[in-house]
Amino acid sequence: MRKKVIAGNWKMNMLPNETIEYIEKLSKLVKDTKNEVILCVPYTDLFYALLTAQNTNIKIGAQNMHFEEKGAYTGEISPQMLKSINVEYVIIGHSERRQYYNETDETVNKKLKSAHKVGLKPIVCVGETLEQREEGKTSDVITKQTALALEGLNEKEVEETIIAYEPIWAIGTGKTATSEDANESIKEIRKEIARKYGQQTAERVIIQYGGSVKSKNAKELFSMSDIDGGLVGGASLDAEEFSKIVNFDK
Ligand code: PGA
């Protein structure tokens, strides 16, 4: 049985004092859940988040990283730097980074490899645009993105990679994919993984849905056969709302 994994993606929001307050509140609200709870916070909040989340069931992640270990890359953060302060997760290839910061399937793949090298668990995002969906290319786009992201990883690394299926048209728009559509897309991704890495690996990989997940729709989405939780943007900024998403099965 796969676990449900609910990750918040704060994007460029929240200051350290807000981070501390939020995690103190959230930790009380989610302490009894069996679901995995992750918060992916801005770099400047990481240290505060890690300290506040100590002795709770909340795990902390970053939202991006460079693929190199070190070097002349002004303004960048390496996987080793994240690992050194005990960050456990890192989002890779979010559509906002693909769209605004030239993230490509190639850099996503490099980042996945270097995350695994230091033992960071990547949450890699894939998803189609509205245009691609309307042209009937969803399945092609997401299976190709998945294959390129995972290229060269071994089975164990694939199993330890979380995939977030995030249709781009559903991010921050209030529009969600129907639970059936999201489930179908996720099944396609799982099939692609099975084709390359075998059925057992495919059955073990956590594949989340992301795009306008709220407490109102979480239960319906996360109860589908292949949807193993969610990557939550806007609705993760409020501790109470996010706790309801985490506790969707209560
Ligand atoms: P949203 O964002 O929940 O605000 O749509 C999801 C994401 O970008 O990961």
PDB file of C-alpha atoms in Angstrom, residues 11-242:
ATOM      1  CA  LYS A  11       6.446  29.430  -3.345  1.00  0.00           C
ATOM      2  CA  MET A  12       7.778  32.966  -2.645  1.00  0.00           C
ATOM      3  CA  ASN A  13       5.747  33.530   0.513  1.00  0.00           C
ATOM      4  CA  MET A  14       6.267  33.637   4.285  1.00  0.00           C
ATOM      5  CA  LEU A  15       8.923  35.235   6.476  1.00  0.00           C
ATOM      6  CA  PRO A  16      10.788  33.438   9.285  1.00  0.00           C
ATOM      7  CA  ASN A  17       8.473  34.676  12.066  1.00  0.00           C
ATOM      8  CA  GLU A  18       5.440  33.549  10.046  1.00  0.00           C
ATOM      9  CA  THR A  19       7.141  30.203   9.408  1.00  0.00           C
ATOM     10  CA  ILE A  20       7.655  29.542  13.104  1.00  0.00           C
ATOM     11  CA  GLU A  21       4.092  30.528  13.975  1.00  0.00           C
ATOM     12  CA  TYR A  22       2.665  28.426  11.130  1.00  0.00           C
ATOM     13  CA  ILE A  23       4.601  25.262  11.986  1.00  0.00           C
ATOM     14  CA  GLU A  24       3.787  25.555  15.694  1.00  0.00           C
ATOM     15  CA  LYS A  25       0.117  25.698  14.740  1.00  0.00           C
ATOM     16  CA  LEU A  26       0.200  23.032  12.019  1.00  0.00           C
ATOM     17  CA  SER A  27       2.137  20.537  14.112  1.00  0.00           C
ATOM     18  CA  LYS A  28      -0.698  20.421  16.646  1.00  0.00           C
ATOM     19  CA  LEU A  29      -3.329  19.996  13.951  1.00  0.00           C
ATOM     20  CA  VAL A  30      -1.628  17.137  12.067  1.00  0.00           C
ATOM     21  CA  LYS A  31       0.060  15.247  14.891  1.00  0.00           C
ATOM     22  CA  ASP A  32      -2.231  12.215  14.574  1.00  0.00           C
ATOM     23  CA  THR A  33      -2.128  11.732  10.820  1.00  0.00           C
ATOM     24  CA  LYS A  34      -0.633   8.679   9.161  1.00  0.00           C
ATOM     25  CA  ASN A  35      -0.085  10.668   5.995  1.00  0.00           C
ATOM     26  CA  GLU A  36       3.312  12.144   5.237  1.00  0.00           C
ATOM     27  CA  VAL A  37       3.400  15.921   5.708  1.00  0.00           C
ATOM     28  CA  ILE A  38       6.009  18.004   3.912  1.00  0.00           C
ATOM     29  CA  LEU A  39       6.478  21.769   3.714  1.00  0.00           C
ATOM     30  CA  CYS A  40       8.609  23.134   0.885  1.00  0.00           C
ATOM     31  CA  VAL A  41       9.636  26.586   2.023  1.00  0.00           C
ATOM     32  CA  PRO A  42      11.824  29.422   0.692  1.00  0.00           C
ATOM     33  CA  TYR A  43      15.571  29.104   1.369  1.00  0.00           C
ATOM     34  CA  THR A  44      15.492  31.881   3.951  1.00  0.00           C
ATOM     35  CA  ASP A  45      12.881  29.979   5.989  1.00  0.00           C
ATOM     36  CA  LEU A  46      14.560  26.571   5.844  1.00  0.00           C
ATOM     37  CA  PHE A  47      16.582  26.838   9.013  1.00  0.00           C
ATOM     38  CA  TYR A  48      13.688  28.204  11.076  1.00  0.00           C
ATOM     39  CA  ALA A  49      11.346  25.595   9.609  1.00  0.00           C
ATOM     40  CA  LEU A  50      13.747  22.743  10.414  1.00  0.00           C
ATOM     41  CA  LEU A  51      14.205  23.915  13.998  1.00  0.00           C
ATOM     42  CA  THR A  52      10.494  24.428  14.605  1.00  0.00           C
ATOM     43  CA  ALA A  53       9.574  21.100  12.979  1.00  0.00           C
ATOM     44  CA  GLN A  54      11.984  19.115  15.173  1.00  0.00           C
ATOM     45  CA  ASN A  55      10.092  16.475  17.182  1.00  0.00           C
ATOM     46  CA  THR A  56       7.014  16.810  14.960  1.00  0.00           C
ATOM     47  CA  ASN A  57       5.858  14.680  12.021  1.00  0.00           C
ATOM     48  CA  ILE A  58       6.419  17.555   9.577  1.00  0.00           C
ATOM     49  CA  LYS A  59       9.228  17.118   7.051  1.00  0.00           C
ATOM     50  CA  ILE A  60      10.939  20.054   5.394  1.00  0.00           C
ATOM     51  CA  GLY A  61      11.836  20.572   1.755  1.00  0.00           C
ATOM     52  CA  ALA A  62      13.294  23.236  -0.521  1.00  0.00           C
ATOM     53  CA  GLN A  63      11.717  24.423  -3.760  1.00  0.00           C
ATOM     54  CA  ASN A  64      14.714  24.225  -6.080  1.00  0.00           C
ATOM     55  CA  MET A  65      18.476  23.647  -6.150  1.00  0.00           C
ATOM     56  CA  HIS A  66      21.401  23.686  -8.570  1.00  0.00           C
ATOM     57  CA  PHE A  67      22.711  20.391  -9.934  1.00  0.00           C
ATOM     58  CA  GLU A  68      26.381  21.129  -9.241  1.00  0.00           C
ATOM     59  CA  GLU A  69      28.013  20.488  -5.900  1.00  0.00           C
ATOM     60  CA  LYS A  70      29.746  23.882  -5.757  1.00  0.00           C
ATOM     61  CA  GLY A  71      31.333  26.512  -7.931  1.00  0.00           C
ATOM     62  CA  ALA A  72      30.928  29.881  -9.598  1.00  0.00           C
ATOM     63  CA  TYR A  73      27.127  29.981  -9.751  1.00  0.00           C
ATOM     64  CA  THR A  74      26.244  33.237  -8.040  1.00  0.00           C
ATOM     65  CA  GLY A  75      22.981  33.073  -6.165  1.00  0.00           C
ATOM     66  CA  GLU A  76      22.548  29.318  -6.411  1.00  0.00           C
ATOM     67  CA  ILE A  77      22.165  26.658  -3.704  1.00  0.00           C
ATOM     68  CA  SER A  78      23.654  23.168  -4.074  1.00  0.00           C
ATOM     69  CA  PRO A  79      22.193  19.802  -3.044  1.00  0.00           C
ATOM     70  CA  GLN A  80      25.041  19.426  -0.533  1.00  0.00           C
ATOM     71  CA  MET A  81      24.090  22.749   1.079  1.00  0.00           C
ATOM     72  CA  LEU A  82      20.502  21.595   1.546  1.00  0.00           C
ATOM     73  CA  LYS A  83      21.597  18.232   2.872  1.00  0.00           C
ATOM     74  CA  SER A  84      24.059  19.826   5.312  1.00  0.00           C
ATOM     75  CA  ILE A  85      21.223  21.471   7.271  1.00  0.00           C
ATOM     76  CA  ASN A  86      19.064  18.299   7.143  1.00  0.00           C
ATOM     77  CA  VAL A  87      16.594  19.295   4.459  1.00  0.00           C
ATOM     78  CA  GLU A  88      14.929  16.063   3.308  1.00  0.00           C
ATOM     79  CA  TYR A  89      13.002  16.964   0.165  1.00  0.00           C
ATOM     80  CA  VAL A  90      13.386  19.245  -2.815  1.00  0.00           C
ATOM     81  CA  ILE A  91      10.928  20.213  -5.532  1.00  0.00           C
ATOM     82  CA  ILE A  92      12.479  19.906  -8.975  1.00  0.00           C
ATOM     83  CA  GLY A  93      11.153  21.180 -12.283  1.00  0.00           C
ATOM     84  CA  HIS A  94       8.092  23.028 -11.037  1.00  0.00           C
ATOM     85  CA  SER A  95       6.274  24.502 -14.043  1.00  0.00           C
ATOM     86  CA  GLU A  96       6.960  28.022 -12.762  1.00  0.00           C
ATOM     87  CA  ARG A  97      10.684  27.280 -12.915  1.00  0.00           C
ATOM     88  CA  ARG A  98      10.339  25.684 -16.340  1.00  0.00           C
ATOM     89  CA  GLN A  99       8.382  28.734 -17.531  1.00  0.00           C
ATOM     90  CA  TYR A 100      10.292  31.641 -15.932  1.00  0.00           C
ATOM     91  CA  TYR A 101      13.793  30.291 -15.259  1.00  0.00           C
ATOM     92  CA  ASN A 102      14.661  28.147 -18.257  1.00  0.00           C
ATOM     93  CA  GLU A 103      14.388  24.857 -16.427  1.00  0.00           C
ATOM     94  CA  THR A 104      14.471  22.136 -19.075  1.00  0.00           C
ATOM     95  CA  ASP A 105      13.966  18.371 -19.109  1.00  0.00           C
ATOM     96  CA  GLU A 106      17.752  18.149 -19.233  1.00  0.00           C
ATOM     97  CA  THR A 107      18.410  20.286 -16.143  1.00  0.00           C
ATOM     98  CA  VAL A 108      15.561  18.524 -14.339  1.00  0.00           C
ATOM     99  CA  ASN A 109      17.267  15.195 -15.027  1.00  0.00           C
ATOM    100  CA  LYS A 110      20.655  16.513 -13.854  1.00  0.00           C
ATOM    101  CA  LYS A 111      19.059  17.841 -10.664  1.00  0.00           C
ATOM    102  CA  LEU A 112      17.307  14.538  -9.970  1.00  0.00           C
ATOM    103  CA  LYS A 113      20.590  12.688 -10.275  1.00  0.00           C
ATOM    104  CA  SER A 114      22.436  15.051  -7.956  1.00  0.00           C
ATOM    105  CA  ALA A 115      19.594  15.078  -5.417  1.00  0.00           C
ATOM    106  CA  HIS A 116      19.745  11.276  -5.181  1.00  0.00           C
ATOM    107  CA  LYS A 117      23.509  11.370  -4.966  1.00  0.00           C
ATOM    108  CA  VAL A 118      23.327  13.193  -1.621  1.00  0.00           C
ATOM    109  CA  GLY A 119      20.165  11.465  -0.388  1.00  0.00           C
ATOM    110  CA  LEU A 120      17.699  14.302  -0.923  1.00  0.00           C
ATOM    111  CA  LYS A 121      14.255  13.083  -1.946  1.00  0.00           C
ATOM    112  CA  PRO A 122      13.107  14.882  -5.064  1.00  0.00           C
ATOM    113  CA  ILE A 123       9.523  15.858  -5.862  1.00  0.00           C
ATOM    114  CA  VAL A 124       9.602  16.233  -9.625  1.00  0.00           C
ATOM    115  CA  CYS A 125       6.792  18.086 -11.386  1.00  0.00           C
ATOM    116  CA  VAL A 126       5.323  17.201 -14.767  1.00  0.00           C
ATOM    117  CA  GLY A 127       2.216  18.528 -16.485  1.00  0.00           C
ATOM    118  CA  GLU A 128       0.669  19.711 -19.704  1.00  0.00           C
ATOM    119  CA  THR A 129      -0.399  23.196 -20.788  1.00  0.00           C
ATOM    120  CA  LEU A 130      -4.002  23.960 -21.690  1.00  0.00           C
ATOM    121  CA  GLU A 131      -3.077  24.063 -25.368  1.00  0.00           C
ATOM    122  CA  GLN A 132      -1.452  20.629 -25.194  1.00  0.00           C
ATOM    123  CA  ARG A 133      -4.505  19.259 -23.393  1.00  0.00           C
ATOM    124  CA  GLU A 134      -6.869  20.687 -26.008  1.00  0.00           C
ATOM    125  CA  GLU A 135      -4.764  19.171 -28.782  1.00  0.00           C
ATOM    126  CA  GLY A 136      -5.074  15.758 -27.098  1.00  0.00           C
ATOM    127  CA  LYS A 137      -1.355  15.607 -26.280  1.00  0.00           C
ATOM    128  CA  THR A 138      -1.601  15.253 -22.481  1.00  0.00           C
ATOM    129  CA  SER A 139      -0.524  11.640 -22.319  1.00  0.00           C
ATOM    130  CA  ASP A 140       2.405  12.141 -24.715  1.00  0.00           C
ATOM    131  CA  VAL A 141       3.644  15.244 -22.905  1.00  0.00           C
ATOM    132  CA  ILE A 142       3.535  13.850 -19.396  1.00  0.00           C
ATOM    133  CA  THR A 143       4.987  10.441 -20.220  1.00  0.00           C
ATOM    134  CA  LYS A 144       7.819  12.083 -22.149  1.00  0.00           C
ATOM    135  CA  GLN A 145       8.546  14.542 -19.325  1.00  0.00           C
ATOM    136  CA  THR A 146       8.556  11.653 -16.859  1.00  0.00           C
ATOM    137  CA  ALA A 147      10.865   9.504 -18.991  1.00  0.00           C
ATOM    138  CA  LEU A 148      13.337  12.368 -19.517  1.00  0.00           C
ATOM    139  CA  ALA A 149      13.307  13.356 -15.848  1.00  0.00           C
ATOM    140  CA  LEU A 150      14.063   9.800 -14.693  1.00  0.00           C
ATOM    141  CA  GLU A 151      16.568   8.952 -17.451  1.00  0.00           C
ATOM    142  CA  GLY A 152      19.635   7.166 -16.046  1.00  0.00           C
ATOM    143  CA  LEU A 153      18.222   6.648 -12.535  1.00  0.00           C
ATOM    144  CA  ASN A 154      18.247   3.147 -11.087  1.00  0.00           C
ATOM    145  CA  GLU A 155      15.107   1.403  -9.798  1.00  0.00           C
ATOM    146  CA  LYS A 156      15.754   2.307  -6.188  1.00  0.00           C
ATOM    147  CA  GLU A 157      16.220   5.969  -7.081  1.00  0.00           C
ATOM    148  CA  VAL A 158      13.023   5.921  -9.124  1.00  0.00           C
ATOM    149  CA  GLU A 159      11.151   4.430  -6.155  1.00  0.00           C
ATOM    150  CA  GLU A 160      12.502   7.214  -3.969  1.00  0.00           C
ATOM    151  CA  THR A 161      11.371   9.920  -6.356  1.00  0.00           C
ATOM    152  CA  ILE A 162       8.007  11.556  -5.791  1.00  0.00           C
ATOM    153  CA  ILE A 163       6.289  12.651  -8.983  1.00  0.00           C
ATOM    154  CA  ALA A 164       3.783  15.496  -8.896  1.00  0.00           C
ATOM    155  CA  TYR A 165       1.385  15.549 -11.819  1.00  0.00           C
ATOM    156  CA  GLU A 166       0.433  19.200 -12.118  1.00  0.00           C
ATOM    157  CA  PRO A 167      -1.578  20.247 -15.152  1.00  0.00           C
ATOM    158  CA  ILE A 168      -0.269  23.777 -15.731  1.00  0.00           C
ATOM    159  CA  TRP A 169      -3.743  25.166 -16.457  1.00  0.00           C
ATOM    160  CA  ALA A 170      -4.860  24.059 -12.982  1.00  0.00           C
ATOM    161  CA  ILE A 171      -2.093  25.788 -11.020  1.00  0.00           C
ATOM    162  CA  GLY A 172      -3.295  28.803  -9.065  1.00  0.00           C
ATOM    163  CA  THR A 173      -6.357  29.128 -11.298  1.00  0.00           C
ATOM    164  CA  GLY A 174      -9.006  27.575  -9.100  1.00  0.00           C
ATOM    165  CA  LYS A 175      -9.568  25.022 -11.885  1.00  0.00           C
ATOM    166  CA  THR A 176      -8.826  21.433 -10.909  1.00  0.00           C
ATOM    167  CA  ALA A 177      -8.631  18.456 -13.164  1.00  0.00           C
ATOM    168  CA  THR A 178     -11.566  16.157 -12.452  1.00  0.00           C
ATOM    169  CA  SER A 179     -10.516  13.385 -10.124  1.00  0.00           C
ATOM    170  CA  GLU A 180     -11.084  10.882 -12.957  1.00  0.00           C
ATOM    171  CA  ASP A 181      -8.912  12.848 -15.417  1.00  0.00           C
ATOM    172  CA  ALA A 182      -6.158  13.317 -12.854  1.00  0.00           C
ATOM    173  CA  ASN A 183      -6.274   9.621 -12.005  1.00  0.00           C
ATOM    174  CA  GLU A 184      -6.075   8.665 -15.687  1.00  0.00           C
ATOM    175  CA  SER A 185      -3.042  10.897 -16.263  1.00  0.00           C
ATOM    176  CA  ILE A 186      -1.330   9.480 -13.205  1.00  0.00           C
ATOM    177  CA  LYS A 187      -2.029   5.950 -14.446  1.00  0.00           C
ATOM    178  CA  GLU A 188      -0.325   6.890 -17.723  1.00  0.00           C
ATOM    179  CA  ILE A 189       2.730   8.066 -15.793  1.00  0.00           C
ATOM    180  CA  ARG A 190       2.754   4.857 -13.750  1.00  0.00           C
ATOM    181  CA  LYS A 191       2.490   2.793 -16.940  1.00  0.00           C
ATOM    182  CA  GLU A 192       5.500   4.596 -18.386  1.00  0.00           C
ATOM    183  CA  ILE A 193       7.482   3.826 -15.228  1.00  0.00           C
ATOM    184  CA  ALA A 194       6.395   0.167 -15.388  1.00  0.00           C
ATOM    185  CA  ARG A 195       7.533  -0.046 -19.009  1.00  0.00           C
ATOM    186  CA  LYS A 196      11.031   1.170 -18.118  1.00  0.00           C
ATOM    187  CA  TYR A 197      11.574   0.018 -14.539  1.00  0.00           C
ATOM    188  CA  GLY A 198       9.101  -2.823 -14.025  1.00  0.00           C
ATOM    189  CA  GLN A 199       5.705  -3.206 -12.431  1.00  0.00           C
ATOM    190  CA  GLN A 200       6.985  -3.446  -8.868  1.00  0.00           C
ATOM    191  CA  THR A 201       8.833  -0.129  -9.057  1.00  0.00           C
ATOM    192  CA  ALA A 202       5.818   1.513 -10.705  1.00  0.00           C
ATOM    193  CA  GLU A 203       3.535   0.272  -7.941  1.00  0.00           C
ATOM    194  CA  ARG A 204       5.810   1.788  -5.307  1.00  0.00           C
ATOM    195  CA  VAL A 205       6.328   5.272  -6.732  1.00  0.00           C
ATOM    196  CA  ILE A 206       4.351   8.033  -5.041  1.00  0.00           C
ATOM    197  CA  ILE A 207       2.558  10.139  -7.651  1.00  0.00           C
ATOM    198  CA  GLN A 208       0.775  13.235  -6.379  1.00  0.00           C
ATOM    199  CA  TYR A 209      -1.739  15.513  -8.007  1.00  0.00           C
ATOM    200  CA  GLY A 210      -1.217  19.281  -7.884  1.00  0.00           C
ATOM    201  CA  GLY A 211      -3.227  22.244  -9.123  1.00  0.00           C
ATOM    202  CA  SER A 212      -5.802  24.106  -7.010  1.00  0.00           C
ATOM    203  CA  VAL A 213      -6.044  21.418  -4.334  1.00  0.00           C
ATOM    204  CA  LYS A 214      -8.186  22.721  -1.460  1.00  0.00           C
ATOM    205  CA  SER A 215      -9.771  21.178   1.639  1.00  0.00           C
ATOM    206  CA  LYS A 216     -13.020  21.006  -0.352  1.00  0.00           C
ATOM    207  CA  ASN A 217     -11.681  18.771  -3.138  1.00  0.00           C
ATOM    208  CA  ALA A 218      -8.820  16.918  -1.395  1.00  0.00           C
ATOM    209  CA  LYS A 219     -10.858  13.934  -0.287  1.00  0.00           C
ATOM    210  CA  GLU A 220     -12.304  13.299  -3.718  1.00  0.00           C
ATOM    211  CA  LEU A 221      -8.914  13.583  -5.421  1.00  0.00           C
ATOM    212  CA  PHE A 222      -6.852  11.650  -2.882  1.00  0.00           C
ATOM    213  CA  SER A 223      -9.356   8.793  -2.692  1.00  0.00           C
ATOM    214  CA  MET A 224      -8.694   7.843  -6.323  1.00  0.00           C
ATOM    215  CA  SER A 225      -6.781   4.603  -6.917  1.00  0.00           C
ATOM    216  CA  ASP A 226      -3.572   6.125  -8.272  1.00  0.00           C
ATOM    217  CA  ILE A 227      -3.448   9.573  -6.648  1.00  0.00           C
ATOM    218  CA  ASP A 228      -1.078   9.321  -3.700  1.00  0.00           C
ATOM    219  CA  GLY A 229      -1.657  12.758  -2.184  1.00  0.00           C
ATOM    220  CA  GLY A 230      -0.979  16.247  -3.430  1.00  0.00           C
ATOM    221  CA  LEU A 231       1.373  19.134  -3.975  1.00  0.00           C
ATOM    222  CA  VAL A 232      -0.496  22.132  -2.630  1.00  0.00           C
ATOM    223  CA  GLY A 233       0.353  25.759  -3.413  1.00  0.00           C
ATOM    224  CA  GLY A 234      -2.085  28.524  -2.415  1.00  0.00           C
ATOM    225  CA  ALA A 235      -4.057  26.439   0.068  1.00  0.00           C
ATOM    226  CA  SER A 236      -0.883  25.526   1.969  1.00  0.00           C
ATOM    227  CA  LEU A 237      -0.336  29.126   3.077  1.00  0.00           C
ATOM    228  CA  ASP A 238      -2.957  28.835   5.796  1.00  0.00           C
ATOM    229  CA  ALA A 239      -2.095  26.277   8.494  1.00  0.00           C
ATOM    230  CA  GLU A 240      -5.705  25.440   9.267  1.00  0.00           C
ATOM    231  CA  GLU A 241      -6.716  24.972   5.635  1.00  0.00           C
ATOM    232  CA  PHE A 242      -3.599  22.895   4.951  1.00  0.00           C
TER     233      PHE A 242
END
